[in-house]
Coordinates of C-alpha atoms in Angstrom, one line a residue:
M1 CA 45.1 103.1 -25.5
A2 CA 43.2 102.1 -28.6
K3 CA 46.1 100.0 -29.7
K4 CA 46.1 98.1 -26.4
K5 CA 42.4 97.5 -26.7
H6 CA 42.8 96.1 -30.2
S7 CA 45.6 93.8 -28.9
D8 CA 43.4 92.6 -26.1
E9 CA 40.5 91.8 -28.5
I10 CA 42.9 89.8 -30.7
L11 CA 44.1 87.9 -27.7
K12 CA 40.5 87.3 -26.5
R13 CA 39.5 85.9 -29.9
G14 CA 42.6 83.6 -29.9
L15 CA 41.8 82.3 -26.4
E16 CA 38.2 81.6 -27.6
E17 CA 39.6 79.6 -30.6
L18 CA 41.8 77.6 -28.2
A19 CA 38.8 76.8 -26.0
K20 CA 36.8 75.7 -29.1
A21 CA 39.7 73.5 -30.1
G22 CA 39.5 71.7 -26.7
V23 CA 42.6 73.2 -25.1
A24 CA 41.7 73.5 -21.4
P25 CA 43.3 76.3 -19.3
D26 CA 44.1 73.9 -16.5
G27 CA 45.2 70.3 -15.9
D28 CA 48.6 68.7 -16.1
A29 CA 51.3 71.3 -17.2
S30 CA 53.2 69.0 -19.5
V31 CA 50.0 67.9 -21.3
Q32 CA 48.9 71.6 -21.5
V33 CA 52.2 72.5 -23.2
Q34 CA 51.8 69.8 -25.8
S35 CA 48.2 70.8 -26.5
L36 CA 49.3 74.5 -26.9
K37 CA 52.2 73.5 -29.3
S38 CA 49.8 71.6 -31.5
Q39 CA 47.8 74.8 -32.0
F40 CA 50.7 77.0 -33.0
G41 CA 50.9 78.0 -36.7
I42 CA 47.2 77.8 -37.5
G43 CA 46.4 81.5 -37.3
R44 CA 47.8 84.8 -35.9
E45 CA 45.1 85.2 -33.2
R46 CA 45.6 81.6 -32.0
D47 CA 49.4 82.0 -32.1
L48 CA 49.3 85.0 -29.8
A49 CA 47.0 83.1 -27.4
V50 CA 49.3 80.1 -27.4
I51 CA 52.3 82.3 -26.4
Y52 CA 50.2 84.1 -23.7
S53 CA 49.0 80.7 -22.4
L54 CA 52.5 79.3 -22.3
G55 CA 53.5 82.2 -20.1
K56 CA 50.9 81.0 -17.6
T57 CA 52.0 77.4 -17.7
V58 CA 54.7 76.8 -15.0
D59 CA 56.7 74.1 -16.5
P60 CA 60.2 73.9 -18.1
A61 CA 58.6 72.6 -21.3
A62 CA 56.8 75.9 -21.6
L63 CA 60.2 77.7 -21.5
D64 CA 61.5 75.4 -24.3
A65 CA 58.4 76.1 -26.4
L66 CA 58.7 79.9 -26.0
G67 CA 62.4 79.7 -26.7
E68 CA 61.8 77.8 -29.9
I69 CA 59.1 80.2 -31.1
E70 CA 61.4 83.1 -30.3
R71 CA 64.3 81.7 -32.3
N72 CA 62.1 81.1 -35.4
T73 CA 60.2 84.3 -35.6
S74 CA 61.0 87.9 -36.5
D75 CA 57.4 89.1 -35.9
K76 CA 57.6 92.1 -33.5
E77 CA 54.3 91.4 -31.9
Y78 CA 55.1 87.7 -31.3
R79 CA 58.5 88.6 -29.8
K80 CA 56.8 91.2 -27.5
E81 CA 54.3 88.7 -26.3
I82 CA 57.1 86.1 -25.8
K83 CA 59.0 88.7 -23.7
R84 CA 55.9 89.2 -21.5
A85 CA 55.4 85.4 -21.1
L86 CA 59.0 84.8 -20.2
F87 CA 58.8 87.6 -17.6
K88 CA 55.7 86.0 -16.0
L89 CA 57.5 82.6 -15.8
S90 CA 60.6 84.2 -14.3
Q91 CA 58.3 85.8 -11.6
R92 CA 57.2 82.2 -10.7
G93 CA 60.7 80.8 -10.5
L94 CA 61.4 79.7 -14.1
D95 CA 64.2 81.5 -16.0
L96 CA 65.0 80.8 -19.7
A97 CA 68.7 81.6 -19.4
R98 CA 69.1 79.2 -16.4
E99 CA 67.2 76.5 -18.2
R100 CA 69.3 76.8 -21.3
V101 CA 72.5 76.4 -19.2
G102 CA 71.0 73.3 -17.7
H103 CA 70.2 71.9 -21.1
Q104 CA 73.6 72.5 -22.7
A105 CA 74.9 69.0 -22.1
A106 CA 71.9 67.5 -23.9
P107 CA 70.3 70.0 -26.2
A108 CA 67.0 68.9 -27.5
P109 CA 65.2 70.6 -30.4
L110 CA 62.1 70.6 -29.7
F111 CA 58.9 71.6 -31.2
T112 CA 56.7 68.7 -31.8
H113 CA 54.4 71.1 -33.7
E114 CA 57.1 71.3 -36.3
P115 CA 57.9 67.7 -37.2
D116 CA 59.5 66.8 -40.5
T117 CA 56.1 66.6 -42.1
E118 CA 52.7 68.1 -41.2
A119 CA 49.2 67.7 -42.6
Y120 CA 45.9 69.7 -42.4
M121 CA 42.3 69.0 -43.4
S122 CA 39.2 71.1 -43.8
A123 CA 35.6 70.2 -43.1
V124 CA 33.7 68.3 -45.8
D125 CA 31.7 70.6 -48.0
G126 CA 28.1 70.2 -49.3
G127 CA 29.3 68.3 -52.4
G128 CA 31.6 65.8 -50.6
G129 CA 34.9 67.6 -51.1
R130 CA 37.6 68.5 -48.6
L131 CA 41.0 70.2 -48.7
I132 CA 44.0 68.2 -47.5
W133 CA 47.4 69.7 -47.3
L134 CA 50.8 68.1 -46.7
A135 CA 53.6 70.3 -45.6
K136 CA 57.3 69.2 -45.7
V137 CA 59.4 71.3 -43.4
Q138 CA 62.6 72.7 -45.1
P139 CA 64.8 73.8 -42.2
G140 CA 65.6 77.4 -42.6
H141 CA 63.6 77.6 -45.9
G142 CA 60.0 77.4 -44.9
V143 CA 57.7 74.5 -46.0
Q144 CA 57.0 72.7 -49.3
V145 CA 53.3 72.3 -49.5
I146 CA 51.2 69.8 -51.4
Q147 CA 47.6 71.2 -51.8
T148 CA 44.8 68.8 -52.7
M149 CA 41.1 68.6 -53.1
L150 CA 39.5 65.2 -52.5
H151 CA 36.0 64.0 -53.1
D152 CA 34.0 61.3 -51.4
R153 CA 33.4 59.1 -54.5
D154 CA 35.6 60.6 -57.2
G155 CA 38.9 60.7 -55.3
L156 CA 41.6 63.3 -56.1
L157 CA 40.1 66.3 -58.0
R158 CA 43.0 68.7 -57.9
I159 CA 46.6 68.8 -56.7
G160 CA 49.2 71.6 -56.7
G161 CA 52.5 72.5 -55.0
A162 CA 53.9 75.6 -53.5
H163 CA 57.0 76.7 -51.5
L164 CA 55.9 78.9 -48.6
R165 CA 57.4 80.6 -45.6
R166 CA 55.8 79.8 -42.3
K167 CA 54.3 83.2 -42.2
E168 CA 52.8 82.8 -45.7
M169 CA 51.2 79.5 -44.8
R170 CA 49.7 81.0 -41.7
N171 CA 48.4 83.9 -43.8
T172 CA 46.9 81.5 -46.3
F173 CA 45.0 79.7 -43.4
Q174 CA 43.7 83.1 -42.2
E175 CA 42.6 84.0 -45.7
L176 CA 40.7 80.8 -46.1
Q177 CA 38.9 81.5 -42.9
R178 CA 38.2 85.1 -43.6
Q179 CA 37.1 84.8 -47.3
H180 CA 35.6 81.3 -47.4
N181 CA 34.9 80.5 -43.8
I182 CA 37.2 77.4 -44.1
S183 CA 39.2 76.2 -41.1
M184 CA 42.0 73.6 -41.3
I185 CA 42.7 71.2 -38.5
P186 CA 46.0 69.3 -38.0
I187 CA 45.9 65.6 -38.8
P188 CA 48.5 62.8 -38.9
W189 CA 50.6 63.3 -42.0
E190 CA 50.8 59.5 -42.6
F191 CA 47.0 59.3 -42.8
A192 CA 46.8 62.3 -45.1
D193 CA 49.4 60.8 -47.4
W194 CA 47.5 57.5 -47.6
V195 CA 44.2 59.2 -48.2
I196 CA 45.6 61.4 -51.0
Y197 CA 47.3 58.4 -52.7
E198 CA 44.1 56.4 -52.4
G199 CA 42.2 59.3 -54.0
Y200 CA 44.8 59.5 -56.8
E201 CA 44.3 55.8 -57.7
K202 CA 40.5 56.2 -57.7
A203 CA 40.7 59.3 -59.9
K204 CA 43.2 57.7 -62.3
A205 CA 40.9 54.7 -62.7
R206 CA 38.1 56.9 -63.9
G207 CA 40.3 58.9 -66.2
Q208 CA 40.7 62.1 -64.2
S209 CA 42.9 64.6 -66.0
G210 CA 45.3 67.2 -64.5
L211 CA 47.1 64.7 -62.3
E212 CA 50.2 64.2 -64.4
R213 CA 52.5 65.8 -61.8
F214 CA 51.2 63.7 -58.9
H215 CA 54.3 61.5 -58.4
E216 CA 56.6 64.5 -58.9
L217 CA 54.8 66.6 -56.3
R218 CA 54.5 63.7 -53.8
S219 CA 58.2 62.8 -54.1
I220 CA 59.0 65.3 -51.3
I221 CA 57.1 62.9 -49.0
G222 CA 58.0 59.5 -50.6
T223 CA 58.1 57.5 -53.8
E224 CA 56.6 54.2 -52.6
K225 CA 52.9 53.5 -52.1
P226 CA 52.0 54.4 -48.5
K227 CA 50.7 51.8 -46.1
E228 CA 47.0 51.8 -45.3
Q229 CA 46.2 53.9 -42.2
S230 CA 43.3 53.7 -39.7
H231 CA 41.3 56.8 -39.3
P232 CA 42.7 59.1 -36.5
I233 CA 39.3 59.6 -35.0
Y234 CA 39.5 56.2 -33.4
R235 CA 42.6 57.3 -31.4
K236 CA 40.7 60.4 -30.2
I237 CA 37.2 58.9 -29.4
D238 CA 36.5 55.5 -28.0
A239 CA 34.2 53.8 -30.6
A240 CA 33.0 51.2 -28.1
E241 CA 31.3 53.8 -25.9
V242 CA 29.7 56.3 -28.3
R243 CA 26.7 54.2 -29.2
Q244 CA 25.3 54.3 -25.7
G245 CA 22.1 56.3 -25.0
P246 CA 19.6 57.8 -27.5
W247 CA 22.2 58.6 -30.1
R248 CA 19.8 57.8 -33.0
E249 CA 17.4 60.6 -31.9
L250 CA 20.1 63.0 -30.9
S251 CA 22.1 62.6 -34.2
R252 CA 19.8 65.1 -36.0
R253 CA 21.6 67.8 -34.0
I254 CA 24.6 67.4 -36.4
L255 CA 22.5 69.1 -39.1
D256 CA 22.5 72.3 -37.0
E257 CA 26.2 72.8 -37.3
P258 CA 27.2 75.6 -39.8
E259 CA 29.5 73.3 -41.8
L260 CA 26.5 71.2 -42.8
R261 CA 24.4 74.2 -44.0
Y262 CA 24.9 73.3 -47.6
W263 CA 25.0 69.5 -47.4
V264 CA 22.7 68.1 -50.1
L265 CA 22.9 64.6 -51.5
T266 CA 23.3 64.9 -55.3
D267 CA 24.5 61.4 -56.1
D268 CA 23.1 59.8 -59.3
W269 CA 21.2 57.2 -57.2
I270 CA 19.1 59.8 -55.5
Q271 CA 17.4 60.7 -58.8
Q272 CA 15.3 57.5 -58.8
Y273 CA 13.9 58.3 -55.4
L274 CA 13.3 61.9 -56.4
T275 CA 11.2 60.7 -59.3
Q276 CA 9.2 58.5 -56.9
I277 CA 8.6 61.4 -54.6
Q278 CA 7.3 63.5 -57.5
E279 CA 5.0 60.6 -58.5
A280 CA 3.7 60.2 -54.9
Q281 CA 2.9 63.9 -54.8
T282 CA 0.9 64.0 -58.0
S283 CA -0.5 60.4 -58.2
R284 CA -4.3 60.1 -58.2
L285 CA -4.0 56.7 -56.6
V286 CA -3.1 58.2 -53.3
L287 CA -6.5 58.9 -51.8
N288 CA -5.7 60.8 -48.6
P289 CA -2.9 62.8 -46.9
L290 CA -2.1 59.9 -44.5
Q291 CA -1.4 57.5 -47.4
K292 CA 0.7 60.1 -49.1
E293 CA 2.7 60.6 -45.9
E294 CA 3.3 56.9 -45.5
R295 CA 4.4 56.6 -49.1
M296 CA 6.8 59.5 -48.7
S297 CA 8.3 58.0 -45.5
A298 CA 8.8 54.7 -47.2
I299 CA 10.7 56.4 -50.0
V300 CA 12.9 58.2 -47.5
R301 CA 13.7 55.0 -45.7
E302 CA 14.7 53.3 -48.9
A303 CA 16.9 56.2 -49.8
V304 CA 18.6 56.1 -46.4
K305 CA 19.3 52.3 -47.0
T306 CA 20.9 53.1 -50.3
L307 CA 23.0 55.8 -48.7
C308 CA 24.4 53.2 -46.3
S309 CA 25.1 50.5 -48.8
G310 CA 28.0 49.5 -51.1
A311 CA 30.5 52.1 -52.4
D312 CA 28.2 54.9 -51.4
G313 CA 28.0 53.7 -47.9
R314 CA 31.8 53.3 -47.6
A315 CA 32.3 56.9 -49.0
F316 CA 29.7 58.3 -46.6
K317 CA 31.3 56.5 -43.6
R318 CA 34.6 58.2 -44.4
R319 CA 32.8 61.5 -44.7
M320 CA 31.3 61.2 -41.2
E321 CA 34.6 60.0 -39.7
D322 CA 36.3 63.1 -41.2
M323 CA 33.6 65.3 -39.7
A324 CA 33.8 63.6 -36.3
L325 CA 37.5 64.4 -36.2
Y326 CA 36.9 67.9 -37.4
F327 CA 34.2 68.6 -34.7
A328 CA 36.4 67.0 -32.0
E329 CA 39.4 69.2 -33.1
T330 CA 37.3 72.4 -33.2
G331 CA 36.0 72.1 -29.6
R332 CA 32.7 70.2 -30.3
P333 CA 33.4 66.8 -28.8
E334 CA 29.7 65.8 -28.3
V335 CA 28.9 66.5 -32.0
G336 CA 32.0 64.6 -32.9
K337 CA 30.8 61.6 -31.0
L338 CA 27.4 61.8 -32.7
S339 CA 29.1 61.9 -36.1
L340 CA 31.1 58.9 -35.2
T341 CA 28.0 56.9 -34.2
V342 CA 26.5 57.7 -37.6
A343 CA 29.8 56.6 -39.3
L344 CA 29.8 53.3 -37.4
Q345 CA 26.2 52.6 -38.3
V346 CA 26.7 53.4 -42.0
G347 CA 29.8 51.2 -41.9
E348 CA 27.5 48.3 -41.1
G349 CA 25.9 48.7 -44.6
D350 CA 22.4 49.3 -43.2
P351 CA 20.8 52.0 -41.0
G352 CA 19.2 49.3 -38.9
P353 CA 15.5 48.7 -37.9
L354 CA 15.3 52.1 -36.0
D355 CA 15.4 55.6 -37.5
V356 CA 18.7 57.4 -37.5
S357 CA 17.4 60.9 -37.3
F358 CA 20.5 62.5 -38.9
L359 CA 20.3 60.3 -42.0
T360 CA 16.5 60.8 -42.3
G361 CA 16.9 64.5 -41.9
L362 CA 19.7 64.8 -44.5
V363 CA 17.7 62.8 -47.1
Q364 CA 14.5 64.9 -46.5
K365 CA 16.5 68.1 -46.8
S366 CA 18.1 66.9 -50.0
F367 CA 14.7 66.0 -51.5
A368 CA 13.3 69.4 -50.5
V369 CA 16.2 71.3 -52.1
L370 CA 16.3 69.2 -55.3
L371 CA 12.5 69.4 -55.8
S372 CA 12.7 73.2 -55.3
Q373 CA 15.4 73.4 -58.0
E374 CA 13.4 71.2 -60.3
K375 CA 10.3 73.4 -59.9
A376 CA 12.3 76.6 -60.5
K377 CA 13.8 75.0 -63.6
Q378 CA 10.3 74.0 -65.0
E379 CA 9.0 77.5 -64.3
E380 CA 11.9 79.1 -66.3
E381 CA 11.5 76.8 -69.3
P382 CA 8.3 78.4 -70.8
S383 CA 9.9 81.8 -70.7
S384 CA 12.6 80.7 -73.0
L385 CA 10.0 80.3 -75.8
I386 CA 9.0 83.9 -75.7
I387 CA 10.5 85.9 -78.6
K388 CA 11.6 89.3 -77.4
P389 CA 11.5 92.2 -79.9

């Protein structure tokens, strides 16, 4: 009884993850199957929920998907859930054996979730880094994985390679989620390859070490320089429609998302504004609180303009595009749209005449954190002069 309750809890959590990823429990059956297949392989709880949901989707494509999973897994719990799903479909007029006979003349492998090459991306962390993995499927031998860490401005920071079985890759995703609260979303591999190569060229230009095996590792994907790719968020969200309504005011909501908890701007350029903030707080020329507040607001506005301009602006635009895609893929489409509106505005090289509350809030938060760190550092310095017996 306890075992069944545990299984039900796992399935419930998996279904909640599917809902967060935007997989609706209804709608066109063929579209539903494709959505479910795209979610398989990310984590055990989600996998079991995918199998369960396929068993409730009355469509021959659901049978194909279940048959493919069954042929490629030895996991007892998966096979047991597949058996239940197939039984449910047979009760509703679909039978796997009959469908297989019907397909014998034109067998079609199937699983679009397992193309020749796959790619996955994490959210962007507080320092501007994100994980991007490329996985080359080796039929019958698992996957060859290229694991990278890319930074907004600095490009490719780390790269490594590993040969993993499917189960090992799923377990790695689960460990990232459990130990570091990092989730990976599927992204087009062509885009991932281009971004990684672009990051390599940027890192190489500034003399980054530890990338000597880059071309050797990437050779499983290709040896030529990849073609430039447009960001996949523009195929998921219509950019022409997102900047309607009070998006500037609403954009501050993005800061409430857990992935942005540790976002702080630490770029070199922000130091000049930090110095100005400190001077405004201590200056004897500022006669009253209103003048001080106006001076602080002016410094924040200038910092926001710098964030949107030049190379910093281009890097931050990519960061917000990545987060828009991440939010959209993890079941937060409205936050994804707000993130895209910010990316589009930053892409214009200027925040515009009106306040973008997210950008203002991020700069204010960064100043507060950096000033706090500076104060703590100053308080510690005198103690270093004390000679202890």
